[in-house]
């Protein structure tokens, strides 16, 4: 039994929030914020040095910044945020308290120690090995220990999440089935378990090797299991991001659009992720010696290509849900409803732009995840183009957009400016798009990733895109800084309020629907077919053609 | 409501026509992608990921590459000669290869120290990328059709001098 006094009721949503759980959520969120700030500062040094060497000319410094950038962005920011997210969706949305705050703080402490150790070893130059840390290149043993502790903390947090789901079920704190968003987060947590188990195999063996307990380490063994961590972790992001998309669609339209989302279809799509994530690991070892072509083909094509199916399905669920809502409000025509989308709403804009960027990232991933065309793209700048679109353009932008809704409710303070929030969303979109396009061009021209190409080592045709990259990075970093400022000012100086209208003013675009109106999702179907079938296949087949016209190589 | 618990009657709705079409299409697209890469094995045998790799003792491999480098420094590698290319922090051994256009060569590539990557970057947007593994030699067949100058660069971060790992392949007529 939890004492009723430990709960507060949200004035806007009517949801009950358990205060000790809220402290835990905020602590994890603050760490996420801190990680993205560190990662963002590192991004300045990385983005402004690659090709242009405006900031860093010393490779040693550059690779430290690059390692710090990768860790804080791909591992820390994402996983801290996700722990906060799973706590939120399993407690607040289910009208319950966390299974045990003590376990929550244990997970937090483990993650915090791991976070500190990794960041300290990286910034002191003792672990300039990138976040992949491929042996036999070696970092300080403490670095692996930090990595392991952080992963262990995440594991404890995920178990706590499942225990909380169990507790809510047996105590009957909610009626019916899990909300879609919680369900999606549960899928993310299941994938998270595969992340931690693969990571444990890869990192524990490396740690033991670094301690000198075993003599040698198998690089290929490490690479397979590491990507069980590195790749699957990105699918935790993807799944959590899609769950956030549904939440955004719901919140930004004042719950209206949620009625037009087919939840059964959405749940099928979520479930499909779990099937294809582990078989998809192999797309990272497509051009490695030592793995058989059969394994590469099975894992690279069957696994990875089918892994895109659930994301494709969600695209129609969300866009179609919005389209059906607007049609129910009386907007007709195959694409007429597009003009009626509340584009100035930060939540709606964040949702759609995040979906668009994620979609482009998915489209350009297809040739690189395929056995033979991967020869053209492996380890070139094409790869960061892909994951900046998916992780930054998709996940980070979605999380940022969601924060405009959740942070005012958690702190009971008004968002400092909705207009600036909208500007932040659009500048983020433009910045990351320019950044990714320039990276993709560099990759197409064969420029390797993770390389500080000093001016004297540049190929002449790389200068153009490398310069454009700096422009994209500058816009994105400015936008990211604006987000941090908006968050800080809201939390510290936002006007206190408990009035629902005030707390959500400018954030909700109510769409007035006619009951029983005829709806359809045909416009969305056409849009997803153009983007995810026509354009995707065109790029895919073009990559094969390009390969076929190159000098023979086998 | 996506953020509130609901009973099954509330969310278990039949799929619409568009949703059914899209589920079918998404799987067809995935099958097309997967089918194309499998079919490519039969369509074009000479543009494939190299499939032969053998275990190679790091020290032995390095001495082979150094010997090869001494023998063919400044000379065109004759047809039928196996090429040994070692990726060493932070250089390629040999750092320059002179090959004949239109001749198929067999290149053994490996590393005596850490993980590297081999990028071949040439005129007309020619790009090939593979991994170079310590303890494992990758066997690559390559035939440059036209004379020209190609760069080889390391594409896997291998340490501070990683960007300086640039070698050359000169293809002569």
PDB file of C-alpha atoms in Angstrom, chain A residues 13 15 59-60 63 93-94 128-130 134-137 174-181 219-220 223 246-247 250-251 255 258-259 261-265 267-268 272 276 286-290 293 296-297 301-302 305-306 308-309 312-313 316 366 370-372 374-380 444-453 457-459 462 520-522 525 528-529 532-533 536-537 540-541 544 546-554, chain B residues 1-8 10-41 44-54 89 104-105 109 113-134 136-146 149-151 153-166:
ATOM      1  CA  UNK A  13      -4.287  14.983 -17.866  1.00  0.00           C
ATOM      2  CA  UNK A  15      -3.095  11.315 -14.238  1.00  0.00           C
ATOM      3  CA  UNK A  59      44.220  14.403 -34.232  1.00  0.00           C
ATOM      4  CA  UNK A  60      44.658  13.295 -30.630  1.00  0.00           C
ATOM      5  CA  UNK A  63      39.515  11.602 -31.609  1.00  0.00           C
ATOM      6  CA  UNK A  93       0.197   6.129 -17.263  1.00  0.00           C
ATOM      7  CA  UNK A  94      -0.760   3.061 -15.190  1.00  0.00           C
ATOM      8  CA  UNK A 128      40.442   7.052 -27.402  1.00  0.00           C
ATOM      9  CA  UNK A 129      38.882   3.978 -28.955  1.00  0.00           C
ATOM     10  CA  UNK A 130      35.468   5.276 -30.133  1.00  0.00           C
ATOM     11  CA  UNK A 134      37.185  -2.731 -31.098  1.00  0.00           C
ATOM     12  CA  UNK A 135      40.034  -4.805 -29.689  1.00  0.00           C
ATOM     13  CA  UNK A 136      42.919  -5.334 -29.975  1.00  0.00           C
ATOM     14  CA  UNK A 137      43.067  -1.549 -29.758  1.00  0.00           C
ATOM     15  CA  UNK A 174      -5.624   0.230 -14.280  1.00  0.00           C
ATOM     16  CA  UNK A 175      -8.464  -1.314 -16.236  1.00  0.00           C
ATOM     17  CA  UNK A 176      -8.141  -2.958 -19.620  1.00  0.00           C
ATOM     18  CA  UNK A 177      -4.932  -3.294 -21.566  1.00  0.00           C
ATOM     19  CA  UNK A 178      -1.659  -1.433 -21.441  1.00  0.00           C
ATOM     20  CA  UNK A 179      -1.788   1.925 -23.229  1.00  0.00           C
ATOM     21  CA  UNK A 180      -0.162   1.778 -26.661  1.00  0.00           C
ATOM     22  CA  UNK A 181       2.713   4.000 -25.548  1.00  0.00           C
ATOM     23  CA  UNK A 219      38.167  -9.590 -32.931  1.00  0.00           C
ATOM     24  CA  UNK A 220      35.339 -11.116 -34.955  1.00  0.00           C
ATOM     25  CA  UNK A 223      32.458  -7.435 -33.390  1.00  0.00           C
ATOM     26  CA  UNK A 246       2.135   8.167 -30.766  1.00  0.00           C
ATOM     27  CA  UNK A 247       2.281  10.197 -27.579  1.00  0.00           C
ATOM     28  CA  UNK A 250      -2.109  12.267 -28.978  1.00  0.00           C
ATOM     29  CA  UNK A 251      -0.951  15.230 -26.911  1.00  0.00           C
ATOM     30  CA  UNK A 255      -6.277  13.465 -27.755  1.00  0.00           C
ATOM     31  CA  UNK A 258      -5.475   9.177 -31.078  1.00  0.00           C
ATOM     32  CA  UNK A 259      -9.031   8.030 -31.777  1.00  0.00           C
ATOM     33  CA  UNK A 261      -5.030   5.529 -34.907  1.00  0.00           C
ATOM     34  CA  UNK A 262      -5.639   1.854 -35.422  1.00  0.00           C
ATOM     35  CA  UNK A 263      -4.060   0.481 -32.261  1.00  0.00           C
ATOM     36  CA  UNK A 264      -4.323  -3.120 -33.322  1.00  0.00           C
ATOM     37  CA  UNK A 265      -2.284  -2.364 -36.426  1.00  0.00           C
ATOM     38  CA  UNK A 267       0.645  -3.142 -31.890  1.00  0.00           C
ATOM     39  CA  UNK A 268       1.321  -5.634 -34.686  1.00  0.00           C
ATOM     40  CA  UNK A 272       7.402  -7.242 -35.348  1.00  0.00           C
ATOM     41  CA  UNK A 276      13.887  -9.078 -36.593  1.00  0.00           C
ATOM     42  CA  UNK A 286      29.113  -7.709 -44.236  1.00  0.00           C
ATOM     43  CA  UNK A 287      32.638  -6.976 -45.483  1.00  0.00           C
ATOM     44  CA  UNK A 288      34.541  -8.675 -42.654  1.00  0.00           C
ATOM     45  CA  UNK A 289      36.806 -11.581 -43.452  1.00  0.00           C
ATOM     46  CA  UNK A 290      36.036 -14.727 -41.513  1.00  0.00           C
ATOM     47  CA  UNK A 293      28.718 -15.461 -47.099  1.00  0.00           C
ATOM     48  CA  UNK A 296      26.145 -12.455 -44.030  1.00  0.00           C
ATOM     49  CA  UNK A 297      23.408 -12.981 -46.562  1.00  0.00           C
ATOM     50  CA  UNK A 301      19.369  -9.268 -46.117  1.00  0.00           C
ATOM     51  CA  UNK A 302      16.686 -11.274 -44.371  1.00  0.00           C
ATOM     52  CA  UNK A 305      15.517  -5.750 -44.673  1.00  0.00           C
ATOM     53  CA  UNK A 306      12.668  -7.231 -42.700  1.00  0.00           C
ATOM     54  CA  UNK A 308      12.477  -2.050 -41.858  1.00  0.00           C
ATOM     55  CA  UNK A 309       8.970  -3.513 -42.187  1.00  0.00           C
ATOM     56  CA  UNK A 312       7.262   1.269 -42.550  1.00  0.00           C
ATOM     57  CA  UNK A 313       4.011   0.092 -40.978  1.00  0.00           C
ATOM     58  CA  UNK A 316       1.120   4.722 -42.214  1.00  0.00           C
ATOM     59  CA  UNK A 366      18.923   0.030 -47.520  1.00  0.00           C
ATOM     60  CA  UNK A 370      22.877  -5.042 -48.302  1.00  0.00           C
ATOM     61  CA  UNK A 371      25.740  -7.447 -48.867  1.00  0.00           C
ATOM     62  CA  UNK A 372      27.141  -6.244 -52.202  1.00  0.00           C
ATOM     63  CA  UNK A 374      27.786  -2.324 -48.775  1.00  0.00           C
ATOM     64  CA  UNK A 375      31.168  -2.481 -50.548  1.00  0.00           C
ATOM     65  CA  UNK A 376      30.447   1.076 -51.700  1.00  0.00           C
ATOM     66  CA  UNK A 377      29.349   2.477 -48.369  1.00  0.00           C
ATOM     67  CA  UNK A 378      30.979   0.499 -45.564  1.00  0.00           C
ATOM     68  CA  UNK A 379      32.740   2.808 -43.087  1.00  0.00           C
ATOM     69  CA  UNK A 380      32.312   5.824 -45.336  1.00  0.00           C
ATOM     70  CA  UNK A 444      29.272   8.574 -51.913  1.00  0.00           C
ATOM     71  CA  UNK A 445      32.705   9.974 -52.814  1.00  0.00           C
ATOM     72  CA  UNK A 446      34.388   7.423 -50.575  1.00  0.00           C
ATOM     73  CA  UNK A 447      35.467   9.674 -47.697  1.00  0.00           C
ATOM     74  CA  UNK A 448      36.024   7.404 -44.671  1.00  0.00           C
ATOM     75  CA  UNK A 449      34.174   8.080 -41.434  1.00  0.00           C
ATOM     76  CA  UNK A 450      35.881   8.654 -38.069  1.00  0.00           C
ATOM     77  CA  UNK A 451      38.805  10.334 -39.774  1.00  0.00           C
ATOM     78  CA  UNK A 452      40.231  13.789 -39.193  1.00  0.00           C
ATOM     79  CA  UNK A 453      41.126  14.616 -42.770  1.00  0.00           C
ATOM     80  CA  UNK A 457      45.028  14.941 -47.041  1.00  0.00           C
ATOM     81  CA  UNK A 458      41.756  16.049 -48.627  1.00  0.00           C
ATOM     82  CA  UNK A 459      40.706  14.980 -52.080  1.00  0.00           C
ATOM     83  CA  UNK A 462      35.576  16.481 -50.788  1.00  0.00           C
ATOM     84  CA  UNK A 520      -9.794   7.342 -45.241  1.00  0.00           C
ATOM     85  CA  UNK A 521      -6.021   6.949 -45.124  1.00  0.00           C
ATOM     86  CA  UNK A 522      -5.539   6.926 -48.879  1.00  0.00           C
ATOM     87  CA  UNK A 525      -0.841   5.431 -48.348  1.00  0.00           C
ATOM     88  CA  UNK A 528       4.380   6.247 -47.964  1.00  0.00           C
ATOM     89  CA  UNK A 529       4.406   4.398 -51.292  1.00  0.00           C
ATOM     90  CA  UNK A 532       9.281   4.090 -48.947  1.00  0.00           C
ATOM     91  CA  UNK A 533       8.699   2.071 -52.083  1.00  0.00           C
ATOM     92  CA  UNK A 536      13.771   3.506 -51.698  1.00  0.00           C
ATOM     93  CA  UNK A 537      13.832   0.947 -54.499  1.00  0.00           C
ATOM     94  CA  UNK A 540      18.625   0.565 -53.970  1.00  0.00           C
ATOM     95  CA  UNK A 541      18.738  -0.560 -57.594  1.00  0.00           C
ATOM     96  CA  UNK A 544      23.603  -2.147 -57.601  1.00  0.00           C
ATOM     97  CA  UNK A 546      26.819   1.678 -59.737  1.00  0.00           C
ATOM     98  CA  UNK A 547      28.545  -1.377 -58.277  1.00  0.00           C
ATOM     99  CA  UNK A 548      28.127  -3.270 -61.545  1.00  0.00           C
ATOM    100  CA  UNK A 549      29.861  -0.525 -63.513  1.00  0.00           C
ATOM    101  CA  UNK A 550      32.882  -0.379 -61.201  1.00  0.00           C
ATOM    102  CA  UNK A 551      36.060  -2.355 -61.953  1.00  0.00           C
ATOM    103  CA  UNK A 552      35.534  -6.078 -61.194  1.00  0.00           C
ATOM    104  CA  UNK A 553      36.156  -6.933 -57.537  1.00  0.00           C
ATOM    105  CA  UNK A 554      35.271 -10.182 -55.849  1.00  0.00           C
TER     106      UNK A 554
ATOM    107  CA  UNK B   1      -6.280   6.711 -26.583  1.00  0.00           C
ATOM    108  CA  UNK B   2      -2.695   5.873 -26.959  1.00  0.00           C
ATOM    109  CA  UNK B   3      -1.703   7.074 -23.511  1.00  0.00           C
ATOM    110  CA  UNK B   4      -4.570   5.677 -21.452  1.00  0.00           C
ATOM    111  CA  UNK B   5      -5.333   2.022 -20.699  1.00  0.00           C
ATOM    112  CA  UNK B   6      -8.149   0.661 -22.810  1.00  0.00           C
ATOM    113  CA  UNK B   7     -10.207  -2.482 -22.909  1.00  0.00           C
ATOM    114  CA  UNK B   8      -9.697  -4.846 -25.801  1.00  0.00           C
ATOM    115  CA  UNK B  10     -11.848  -0.382 -27.629  1.00  0.00           C
ATOM    116  CA  UNK B  11      -8.616  -1.007 -29.493  1.00  0.00           C
ATOM    117  CA  UNK B  12      -9.000  -4.305 -31.306  1.00  0.00           C
ATOM    118  CA  UNK B  13     -10.437  -2.913 -34.529  1.00  0.00           C
ATOM    119  CA  UNK B  14     -10.390  -4.484 -37.991  1.00  0.00           C
ATOM    120  CA  UNK B  15      -7.629  -3.307 -40.317  1.00  0.00           C
ATOM    121  CA  UNK B  16      -8.676  -0.838 -42.983  1.00  0.00           C
ATOM    122  CA  UNK B  17      -8.133  -1.471 -46.679  1.00  0.00           C
ATOM    123  CA  UNK B  18      -5.165   0.921 -46.772  1.00  0.00           C
ATOM    124  CA  UNK B  19      -3.563  -0.820 -43.813  1.00  0.00           C
ATOM    125  CA  UNK B  20      -3.930  -4.251 -45.383  1.00  0.00           C
ATOM    126  CA  UNK B  21      -2.447  -3.012 -48.664  1.00  0.00           C
ATOM    127  CA  UNK B  22       0.466  -1.435 -46.816  1.00  0.00           C
ATOM    128  CA  UNK B  23       1.269  -4.517 -44.719  1.00  0.00           C
ATOM    129  CA  UNK B  24       1.369  -6.591 -47.914  1.00  0.00           C
ATOM    130  CA  UNK B  25       3.456  -3.960 -49.727  1.00  0.00           C
ATOM    131  CA  UNK B  26       5.944  -3.567 -46.884  1.00  0.00           C
ATOM    132  CA  UNK B  27       6.636  -7.300 -46.897  1.00  0.00           C
ATOM    133  CA  UNK B  28       6.858  -7.330 -50.691  1.00  0.00           C
ATOM    134  CA  UNK B  29       9.420  -4.511 -50.544  1.00  0.00           C
ATOM    135  CA  UNK B  30      11.478  -6.397 -47.950  1.00  0.00           C
ATOM    136  CA  UNK B  31      11.307  -9.547 -50.072  1.00  0.00           C
ATOM    137  CA  UNK B  32      12.365  -7.552 -53.144  1.00  0.00           C
ATOM    138  CA  UNK B  33      15.345  -6.094 -51.294  1.00  0.00           C
ATOM    139  CA  UNK B  34      16.357  -9.499 -49.947  1.00  0.00           C
ATOM    140  CA  UNK B  35      15.676 -11.252 -53.249  1.00  0.00           C
ATOM    141  CA  UNK B  36      17.789  -8.787 -55.245  1.00  0.00           C
ATOM    142  CA  UNK B  37      20.885  -9.283 -53.125  1.00  0.00           C
ATOM    143  CA  UNK B  38      20.531 -13.067 -53.350  1.00  0.00           C
ATOM    144  CA  UNK B  39      19.934 -12.878 -57.104  1.00  0.00           C
ATOM    145  CA  UNK B  40      23.027 -10.678 -57.503  1.00  0.00           C
ATOM    146  CA  UNK B  41      25.213 -13.720 -56.695  1.00  0.00           C
ATOM    147  CA  UNK B  44      27.196 -10.650 -61.567  1.00  0.00           C
ATOM    148  CA  UNK B  45      29.920 -12.953 -60.245  1.00  0.00           C
ATOM    149  CA  UNK B  46      32.591 -10.282 -60.541  1.00  0.00           C
ATOM    150  CA  UNK B  47      31.095  -7.645 -58.214  1.00  0.00           C
ATOM    151  CA  UNK B  48      30.816  -9.464 -54.936  1.00  0.00           C
ATOM    152  CA  UNK B  49      32.036  -9.284 -51.375  1.00  0.00           C
ATOM    153  CA  UNK B  50      35.233 -11.357 -51.333  1.00  0.00           C
ATOM    154  CA  UNK B  51      34.364 -14.737 -49.837  1.00  0.00           C
ATOM    155  CA  UNK B  52      37.794 -16.224 -49.152  1.00  0.00           C
ATOM    156  CA  UNK B  53      39.619 -15.531 -45.908  1.00  0.00           C
ATOM    157  CA  UNK B  54      42.332 -17.567 -44.255  1.00  0.00           C
ATOM    158  CA  UNK B  89      49.608   1.542 -37.890  1.00  0.00           C
ATOM    159  CA  UNK B 104      43.116  -9.828 -62.658  1.00  0.00           C
ATOM    160  CA  UNK B 105      45.214  -9.719 -59.497  1.00  0.00           C
ATOM    161  CA  UNK B 109      45.280  -8.160 -47.159  1.00  0.00           C
ATOM    162  CA  UNK B 113      48.333  -4.957 -35.182  1.00  0.00           C
ATOM    163  CA  UNK B 114      44.733  -3.698 -34.895  1.00  0.00           C
ATOM    164  CA  UNK B 115      41.574  -3.539 -36.950  1.00  0.00           C
ATOM    165  CA  UNK B 116      41.894  -1.499 -40.161  1.00  0.00           C
ATOM    166  CA  UNK B 117      39.779  -0.921 -43.223  1.00  0.00           C
ATOM    167  CA  UNK B 118      40.778  -0.903 -46.868  1.00  0.00           C
ATOM    168  CA  UNK B 119      39.191   1.777 -49.044  1.00  0.00           C
ATOM    169  CA  UNK B 120      40.047   1.932 -52.711  1.00  0.00           C
ATOM    170  CA  UNK B 121      39.050   5.341 -54.048  1.00  0.00           C
ATOM    171  CA  UNK B 122      39.544   6.159 -57.670  1.00  0.00           C
ATOM    172  CA  UNK B 123      38.535   8.328 -60.590  1.00  0.00           C
ATOM    173  CA  UNK B 124      34.932   8.190 -61.758  1.00  0.00           C
ATOM    174  CA  UNK B 125      33.606   7.696 -58.221  1.00  0.00           C
ATOM    175  CA  UNK B 126      35.110   4.222 -57.895  1.00  0.00           C
ATOM    176  CA  UNK B 127      34.888   3.160 -54.258  1.00  0.00           C
ATOM    177  CA  UNK B 128      35.461  -0.192 -52.561  1.00  0.00           C
ATOM    178  CA  UNK B 129      35.545  -0.755 -48.817  1.00  0.00           C
ATOM    179  CA  UNK B 130      36.410  -3.877 -46.839  1.00  0.00           C
ATOM    180  CA  UNK B 131      37.615  -4.617 -43.331  1.00  0.00           C
ATOM    181  CA  UNK B 132      41.190  -5.643 -42.580  1.00  0.00           C
ATOM    182  CA  UNK B 133      41.437  -7.957 -39.626  1.00  0.00           C
ATOM    183  CA  UNK B 134      44.494  -8.896 -37.571  1.00  0.00           C
ATOM    184  CA  UNK B 136      42.942 -13.091 -40.804  1.00  0.00           C
ATOM    185  CA  UNK B 137      43.928 -12.533 -44.426  1.00  0.00           C
ATOM    186  CA  UNK B 138      41.205 -11.488 -46.823  1.00  0.00           C
ATOM    187  CA  UNK B 139      41.692 -12.656 -50.402  1.00  0.00           C
ATOM    188  CA  UNK B 140      40.491 -10.096 -52.918  1.00  0.00           C
ATOM    189  CA  UNK B 141      40.359 -10.436 -56.667  1.00  0.00           C
ATOM    190  CA  UNK B 142      40.464  -7.181 -58.529  1.00  0.00           C
ATOM    191  CA  UNK B 143      40.784  -6.123 -62.154  1.00  0.00           C
ATOM    192  CA  UNK B 144      41.233  -2.477 -63.072  1.00  0.00           C
ATOM    193  CA  UNK B 145      39.876  -1.953 -66.572  1.00  0.00           C
ATOM    194  CA  UNK B 146      41.468   1.386 -67.322  1.00  0.00           C
ATOM    195  CA  UNK B 149      45.530   6.524 -60.177  1.00  0.00           C
ATOM    196  CA  UNK B 150      43.688   5.039 -57.212  1.00  0.00           C
ATOM    197  CA  UNK B 151      44.102   5.894 -53.551  1.00  0.00           C
ATOM    198  CA  UNK B 153      42.930   4.758 -47.400  1.00  0.00           C
ATOM    199  CA  UNK B 154      42.218   3.242 -44.015  1.00  0.00           C
ATOM    200  CA  UNK B 155      38.511   3.365 -43.233  1.00  0.00           C
ATOM    201  CA  UNK B 156      38.488   1.964 -39.694  1.00  0.00           C
ATOM    202  CA  UNK B 157      39.750   4.160 -36.875  1.00  0.00           C
ATOM    203  CA  UNK B 158      43.072   2.629 -35.835  1.00  0.00           C
ATOM    204  CA  UNK B 159      44.715   5.371 -33.794  1.00  0.00           C
ATOM    205  CA  UNK B 160      46.069   8.882 -33.930  1.00  0.00           C
ATOM    206  CA  UNK B 161      47.706   8.570 -37.356  1.00  0.00           C
ATOM    207  CA  UNK B 162      44.706   6.888 -38.926  1.00  0.00           C
ATOM    208  CA  UNK B 163      44.075   9.636 -41.500  1.00  0.00           C
ATOM    209  CA  UNK B 164      47.664   9.420 -42.721  1.00  0.00           C
ATOM    210  CA  UNK B 165      47.286   5.837 -43.900  1.00  0.00           C
ATOM    211  CA  UNK B 166      47.153   6.702 -47.555  1.00  0.00           C
TER     212      UNK B 166
END
